[in-house]
């Protein structure tokens, strides 16, 4: 039966057998892989093993699941894939000698807000979100003069 080792940033780790039941990760204490992050759904995604391959599946999360910077709903994982859920970054690796999968939580790089410049004549960006693929912006729109 395939094995997945989850390694946290604090150095602790937990080993799971990946069999018929997928490993769910999210904020809930009941999730097998609990990740404490306000931008992660209570039940965010899962990893399961099918046809000799580890598969990542988003479970309808609010903020999405990303593999190597691209939003995914279900995909096969390969060694070296970076998974982003909320502000948490996880590195998926397969040890070549044992075939054991390792999911290592790494510090997510903080992306500081950067100025976008003017969007239309005279309007400045007021709000910017720098989450992957969720860039949004609100612009100031001048009100017509009162009569």
Tab-separated table of N, CA, C and O in Angstrom, residues 61-137:
chain	number	residue	atom	x	y	z
A	61	UNK	N	-13.273	24.099	-3.085
A	61	UNK	CA	-12.776	25.120	-2.170
A	61	UNK	C	-13.086	26.521	-2.695
A	61	UNK	O	-13.224	26.737	-3.890
A	62	UNK	N	-13.175	27.453	-1.771
A	62	UNK	CA	-13.481	28.835	-2.133
A	62	UNK	C	-12.333	29.493	-2.887
A	62	UNK	O	-12.542	30.158	-3.903
A	63	UNK	N	-11.104	29.322	-2.406
A	63	UNK	CA	-9.959	30.028	-2.974
A	63	UNK	C	-9.132	29.195	-3.948
A	63	UNK	O	-8.125	29.656	-4.450
A	64	UNK	N	-9.547	27.971	-4.205
A	64	UNK	CA	-8.891	27.172	-5.231
A	64	UNK	C	-7.664	26.415	-4.759
A	64	UNK	O	-7.119	26.651	-3.686
A	65	UNK	N	-7.260	25.476	-5.595
A	65	UNK	CA	-6.070	24.667	-5.391
A	65	UNK	C	-5.180	24.865	-6.609
A	65	UNK	O	-5.661	24.815	-7.739
A	66	UNK	N	-3.897	25.104	-6.381
A	66	UNK	CA	-2.969	25.402	-7.471
A	66	UNK	C	-1.824	24.404	-7.474
A	66	UNK	O	-1.313	24.030	-6.417
A	67	UNK	N	-1.444	23.960	-8.669
A	67	UNK	CA	-0.254	23.124	-8.846
A	67	UNK	C	0.683	23.872	-9.774
A	67	UNK	O	0.320	24.200	-10.906
A	68	UNK	N	1.850	24.167	-9.272
A	68	UNK	CA	2.865	24.892	-10.045
A	68	UNK	C	2.318	26.199	-10.617
A	68	UNK	O	2.594	26.561	-11.755
A	69	UNK	N	1.482	26.890	-9.825
A	69	UNK	CA	0.970	28.206	-10.209
A	69	UNK	C	-0.291	28.203	-11.042
A	69	UNK	O	-0.830	29.257	-11.342
A	70	UNK	N	-0.791	27.037	-11.434
A	70	UNK	CA	-1.993	26.946	-12.254
A	70	UNK	C	-3.119	26.330	-11.443
A	70	UNK	O	-2.928	25.308	-10.781
A	71	UNK	N	-4.302	26.958	-11.507
A	71	UNK	CA	-5.439	26.423	-10.768
A	71	UNK	C	-5.841	25.076	-11.355
A	71	UNK	O	-5.934	24.920	-12.573
A	72	UNK	N	-6.058	24.102	-10.468
A	72	UNK	CA	-6.439	22.760	-10.900
A	72	UNK	C	-7.666	22.303	-10.133
A	72	UNK	O	-7.921	22.743	-9.014
A	73	UNK	N	-8.423	21.421	-10.757
A	73	UNK	CA	-9.576	20.809	-10.107
A	73	UNK	C	-9.282	19.344	-9.808
A	73	UNK	O	-9.729	18.805	-8.806
A	74	UNK	N	-8.506	18.690	-10.671
A	74	UNK	CA	-8.017	17.337	-10.446
A	74	UNK	C	-6.829	17.140	-11.370
A	74	UNK	O	-6.888	17.486	-12.555
A	75	UNK	N	-5.745	16.614	-10.810
A	75	UNK	CA	-4.543	16.415	-11.626
A	75	UNK	C	-3.660	15.345	-11.003
A	75	UNK	O	-3.743	15.071	-9.807
A	76	UNK	N	-2.827	14.745	-11.833
A	76	UNK	CA	-1.825	13.794	-11.358
A	76	UNK	C	-0.654	14.587	-10.799
A	76	UNK	O	-0.282	15.632	-11.329
A	77	UNK	N	-0.079	14.067	-9.714
A	77	UNK	CA	1.076	14.723	-9.098
A	77	UNK	C	2.353	14.022	-9.521
A	77	UNK	O	2.394	12.795	-9.626
A	78	UNK	N	3.384	14.805	-9.768
A	78	UNK	CA	4.705	14.264	-10.056
A	78	UNK	C	5.687	14.877	-9.067
A	78	UNK	O	5.432	15.946	-8.497
A	79	UNK	N	6.787	14.209	-8.865
A	79	UNK	CA	7.785	14.684	-7.911
A	79	UNK	C	8.255	16.088	-8.288
A	79	UNK	O	8.549	16.367	-9.447
A	80	UNK	N	8.277	16.966	-7.294
A	80	UNK	CA	8.691	18.354	-7.511
A	80	UNK	C	7.539	19.318	-7.687
A	80	UNK	O	7.752	20.532	-7.760
A	81	UNK	N	6.300	18.822	-7.744
A	81	UNK	CA	5.144	19.713	-7.886
A	81	UNK	C	4.967	20.562	-6.637
A	81	UNK	O	5.093	20.075	-5.510
A	82	UNK	N	4.676	21.840	-6.839
A	82	UNK	CA	4.384	22.753	-5.739
A	82	UNK	C	2.875	22.958	-5.700
A	82	UNK	O	2.280	23.358	-6.687
A	83	UNK	N	2.283	22.664	-4.561
A	83	UNK	CA	0.840	22.803	-4.372
A	83	UNK	C	0.600	24.034	-3.504
A	83	UNK	O	1.233	24.198	-2.458
A	84	UNK	N	-0.307	24.895	-3.945
A	84	UNK	CA	-0.651	26.097	-3.194
A	84	UNK	C	-2.119	26.007	-2.804
A	84	UNK	O	-2.990	25.854	-3.660
A	85	UNK	N	-2.387	26.059	-1.501
A	85	UNK	CA	-3.753	26.103	-0.977
A	85	UNK	C	-3.791	27.252	0.015
A	85	UNK	O	-3.049	27.241	0.994
A	86	UNK	N	-4.625	28.251	-0.261
A	86	UNK	CA	-4.604	29.447	0.575
A	86	UNK	C	-3.225	30.066	0.506
A	86	UNK	O	-2.641	30.201	-0.565
A	87	UNK	N	-2.692	30.423	1.663
A	87	UNK	CA	-1.337	30.972	1.716
A	87	UNK	C	-0.296	29.903	2.032
A	87	UNK	O	0.864	30.218	2.245
A	88	UNK	N	-0.717	28.653	2.095
A	88	UNK	CA	0.204	27.556	2.413
A	88	UNK	C	0.762	26.946	1.134
A	88	UNK	O	0.035	26.709	0.174
A	89	UNK	N	2.060	26.697	1.140
A	89	UNK	CA	2.720	26.063	0.007
A	89	UNK	C	3.198	24.680	0.445
A	89	UNK	O	3.780	24.528	1.526
A	90	UNK	N	2.917	23.681	-0.378
A	90	UNK	CA	3.300	22.305	-0.086
A	90	UNK	C	4.106	21.768	-1.262
A	90	UNK	O	3.729	21.967	-2.418
A	91	UNK	N	5.200	21.100	-0.967
A	91	UNK	CA	6.033	20.523	-2.003
A	91	UNK	C	5.823	19.018	-2.006
A	91	UNK	O	5.979	18.357	-0.982
A	92	UNK	N	5.443	18.463	-3.169
A	92	UNK	CA	5.209	17.027	-3.312
A	92	UNK	C	6.444	16.395	-3.928
A	92	UNK	O	6.920	16.837	-4.968
A	93	UNK	N	6.962	15.364	-3.260
A	93	UNK	CA	8.138	14.657	-3.758
A	93	UNK	C	7.934	13.155	-3.608
A	93	UNK	O	7.205	12.715	-2.723
A	94	UNK	N	8.579	12.394	-4.451
A	94	UNK	CA	8.581	10.941	-4.324
A	94	UNK	C	10.027	10.507	-4.147
A	94	UNK	O	10.880	10.808	-4.987
A	95	UNK	N	10.296	9.831	-3.025
A	95	UNK	CA	11.648	9.341	-2.763
A	95	UNK	C	11.949	8.210	-3.741
A	95	UNK	O	11.194	7.248	-3.843
A	96	UNK	N	13.038	8.343	-4.466
A	96	UNK	CA	13.349	7.387	-5.538
A	96	UNK	C	13.695	6.001	-5.017
A	96	UNK	O	13.403	4.998	-5.669
A	97	UNK	N	14.287	5.915	-3.829
A	97	UNK	CA	14.700	4.599	-3.327
A	97	UNK	C	13.535	3.779	-2.785
A	97	UNK	O	13.489	2.568	-2.974
A	98	UNK	N	12.576	4.443	-2.126
A	98	UNK	CA	11.477	3.703	-1.484
A	98	UNK	C	10.146	3.850	-2.201
A	98	UNK	O	9.230	3.065	-1.973
A	99	UNK	N	10.001	4.881	-3.033
A	99	UNK	CA	8.717	5.151	-3.683
A	99	UNK	C	7.722	5.837	-2.759
A	99	UNK	O	6.566	6.032	-3.114
A	100	UNK	N	8.182	6.220	-1.572
A	100	UNK	CA	7.324	6.902	-0.608
A	100	UNK	C	7.093	8.347	-1.048
A	100	UNK	O	8.026	9.031	-1.462
A	101	UNK	N	5.841	8.775	-0.952
A	101	UNK	CA	5.516	10.162	-1.285
A	101	UNK	C	5.714	11.026	-0.051
A	101	UNK	O	5.413	10.616	1.069
A	102	UNK	N	6.231	12.219	-0.261
A	102	UNK	CA	6.449	13.174	0.826
A	102	UNK	C	5.755	14.474	0.451
A	102	UNK	O	5.949	14.999	-0.642
A	103	UNK	N	4.920	14.961	1.357
A	103	UNK	CA	4.253	16.252	1.190
A	103	UNK	C	4.839	17.162	2.254
A	103	UNK	O	4.573	17.007	3.440
A	104	UNK	N	5.685	18.096	1.826
A	104	UNK	CA	6.432	18.949	2.743
A	104	UNK	C	5.843	20.354	2.720
A	104	UNK	O	5.767	20.983	1.668
A	105	UNK	N	5.405	20.822	3.892
A	105	UNK	CA	4.888	22.190	3.970
A	105	UNK	C	6.073	23.128	4.021
A	105	UNK	O	6.963	22.981	4.851
A	106	UNK	N	6.105	24.078	3.109
A	106	UNK	CA	7.186	25.056	3.042
A	106	UNK	C	6.597	26.440	3.246
A	106	UNK	O	5.403	26.650	3.073
A	107	UNK	N	7.430	27.365	3.620
A	107	UNK	CA	6.950	28.731	3.804
A	107	UNK	C	6.592	29.313	2.452
A	107	UNK	O	7.387	29.264	1.522
A	108	UNK	N	5.378	29.848	2.364
A	108	UNK	CA	4.942	30.467	1.113
A	108	UNK	C	5.612	31.825	0.990
A	108	UNK	O	5.673	32.581	1.953
A	109	UNK	N	6.148	32.130	-0.188
A	109	UNK	CA	6.766	33.444	-0.350
A	109	UNK	C	5.708	34.539	-0.281
A	109	UNK	O	4.655	34.429	-0.892
A	110	UNK	N	5.974	35.542	0.530
A	110	UNK	CA	5.033	36.655	0.648
A	110	UNK	C	5.162	37.517	-0.598
A	110	UNK	O	6.257	37.919	-0.965
A	111	UNK	N	4.073	37.773	-1.248
A	111	UNK	CA	4.070	38.622	-2.431
A	111	UNK	C	3.586	39.999	-2.016
A	111	UNK	O	2.405	40.185	-1.760
A	112	UNK	N	4.491	40.948	-1.904
A	112	UNK	CA	4.055	42.271	-1.476
A	112	UNK	C	3.220	42.930	-2.566
A	112	UNK	O	3.469	42.715	-3.749
A	113	UNK	N	2.197	43.713	-2.170
A	113	UNK	CA	1.418	44.427	-3.180
A	113	UNK	C	2.326	45.347	-3.972
A	113	UNK	O	3.225	45.963	-3.429
A	114	UNK	N	2.102	45.415	-5.246
A	114	UNK	CA	2.901	46.282	-6.092
A	114	UNK	C	1.964	47.224	-6.845
A	114	UNK	O	0.863	46.824	-7.215
A	115	UNK	N	2.399	48.429	-7.073
A	115	UNK	CA	1.521	49.369	-7.768
A	115	UNK	C	1.257	48.908	-9.193
A	115	UNK	O	2.155	48.443	-9.885
A	116	UNK	N	0.000	49.033	-9.609
A	116	UNK	CA	-0.377	48.633	-10.957
A	116	UNK	C	-0.403	49.807	-11.923
A	116	UNK	O	-0.540	49.625	-13.106
A	117	UNK	N	-0.313	51.011	-11.404
A	117	UNK	CA	-0.386	52.177	-12.271
A	117	UNK	C	-1.828	52.550	-12.553
A	117	UNK	O	-2.754	51.996	-11.994
A	118	UNK	N	-2.028	53.504	-13.445
A	118	UNK	CA	-3.379	53.962	-13.766
A	118	UNK	C	-4.086	52.952	-14.652
A	118	UNK	O	-3.499	52.377	-15.550
A	119	UNK	N	-5.371	52.758	-14.391
A	119	UNK	CA	-6.128	51.798	-15.186
A	119	UNK	C	-6.942	52.476	-16.271
A	119	UNK	O	-7.143	51.927	-17.324
A	120	UNK	N	-7.442	53.648	-15.987
A	120	UNK	CA	-8.128	54.456	-16.997
A	120	UNK	C	-7.736	55.897	-16.741
A	120	UNK	O	-7.135	56.202	-15.718
A	121	UNK	N	-8.087	56.764	-17.616
A	121	UNK	CA	-7.672	58.164	-17.495
A	121	UNK	C	-8.085	58.736	-16.141
A	121	UNK	O	-9.262	58.861	-15.850
A	122	UNK	N	-7.097	59.010	-15.291
A	122	UNK	CA	-7.349	59.672	-14.023
A	122	UNK	C	-7.776	58.774	-12.877
A	122	UNK	O	-7.924	59.258	-11.761
A	123	UNK	N	-8.003	57.505	-13.082
A	123	UNK	CA	-8.436	56.666	-11.966
A	123	UNK	C	-7.253	55.852	-11.441
A	123	UNK	O	-6.454	55.341	-12.200
A	124	UNK	N	-7.148	55.768	-10.132
A	124	UNK	CA	-6.059	55.056	-9.475
A	124	UNK	C	-6.568	53.772	-8.845
A	124	UNK	O	-7.701	53.723	-8.384
A	125	UNK	N	-5.755	52.727	-8.778
A	125	UNK	CA	-6.169	51.513	-8.081
A	125	UNK	C	-6.332	51.784	-6.586
A	125	UNK	O	-5.509	52.458	-5.992
A	126	UNK	N	-7.409	51.299	-5.995
A	126	UNK	CA	-7.640	51.474	-4.571
A	126	UNK	C	-7.352	50.197	-3.789
A	126	UNK	O	-6.843	50.256	-2.691
A	127	UNK	N	-7.702	49.055	-4.348
A	127	UNK	CA	-7.540	47.786	-3.648
A	127	UNK	C	-6.887	46.798	-4.595
A	127	UNK	O	-7.263	46.713	-5.752
A	128	UNK	N	-5.927	46.059	-4.074
A	128	UNK	CA	-5.274	45.044	-4.896
A	128	UNK	C	-5.112	43.783	-4.067
A	128	UNK	O	-4.729	43.839	-2.910
A	129	UNK	N	-5.422	42.635	-4.663
A	129	UNK	CA	-5.202	41.346	-4.035
A	129	UNK	C	-4.152	40.641	-4.861
A	129	UNK	O	-4.293	40.529	-6.068
A	130	UNK	N	-3.114	40.142	-4.219
A	130	UNK	CA	-2.028	39.530	-4.990
A	130	UNK	C	-1.995	38.019	-4.828
A	130	UNK	O	-0.953	37.413	-4.853
A	131	UNK	N	-3.142	37.375	-4.662
A	131	UNK	CA	-3.210	35.917	-4.590
A	131	UNK	C	-3.102	35.374	-6.011
A	131	UNK	O	-3.532	36.007	-6.956
A	132	UNK	N	-2.580	34.163	-6.203
A	132	UNK	CA	-2.405	33.622	-7.558
A	132	UNK	C	-3.714	33.576	-8.339
A	132	UNK	O	-4.721	33.096	-7.848
A	133	UNK	N	-3.673	34.106	-9.532
A	133	UNK	CA	-4.792	34.064	-10.485
A	133	UNK	C	-6.069	34.723	-9.970
A	133	UNK	O	-7.127	34.534	-10.532
A	134	UNK	N	-6.008	35.452	-8.856
A	134	UNK	CA	-7.188	36.105	-8.314
A	134	UNK	C	-6.984	37.613	-8.225
A	134	UNK	O	-7.485	38.250	-7.327
A	135	UNK	N	-6.211	38.169	-9.136
A	135	UNK	CA	-5.922	39.584	-9.098
A	135	UNK	C	-7.184	40.372	-9.386
A	135	UNK	O	-7.829	40.193	-10.410
A	136	UNK	N	-7.561	41.218	-8.438
A	136	UNK	CA	-8.744	42.044	-8.594
A	136	UNK	C	-8.366	43.469	-8.245
A	136	UNK	O	-7.428	43.710	-7.508
A	137	UNK	N	-9.140	44.392	-8.730
A	137	UNK	CA	-8.810	45.766	-8.460
A	137	UNK	C	-10.084	46.586	-8.507
A	137	UNK	O	-10.973	46.332	-9.292
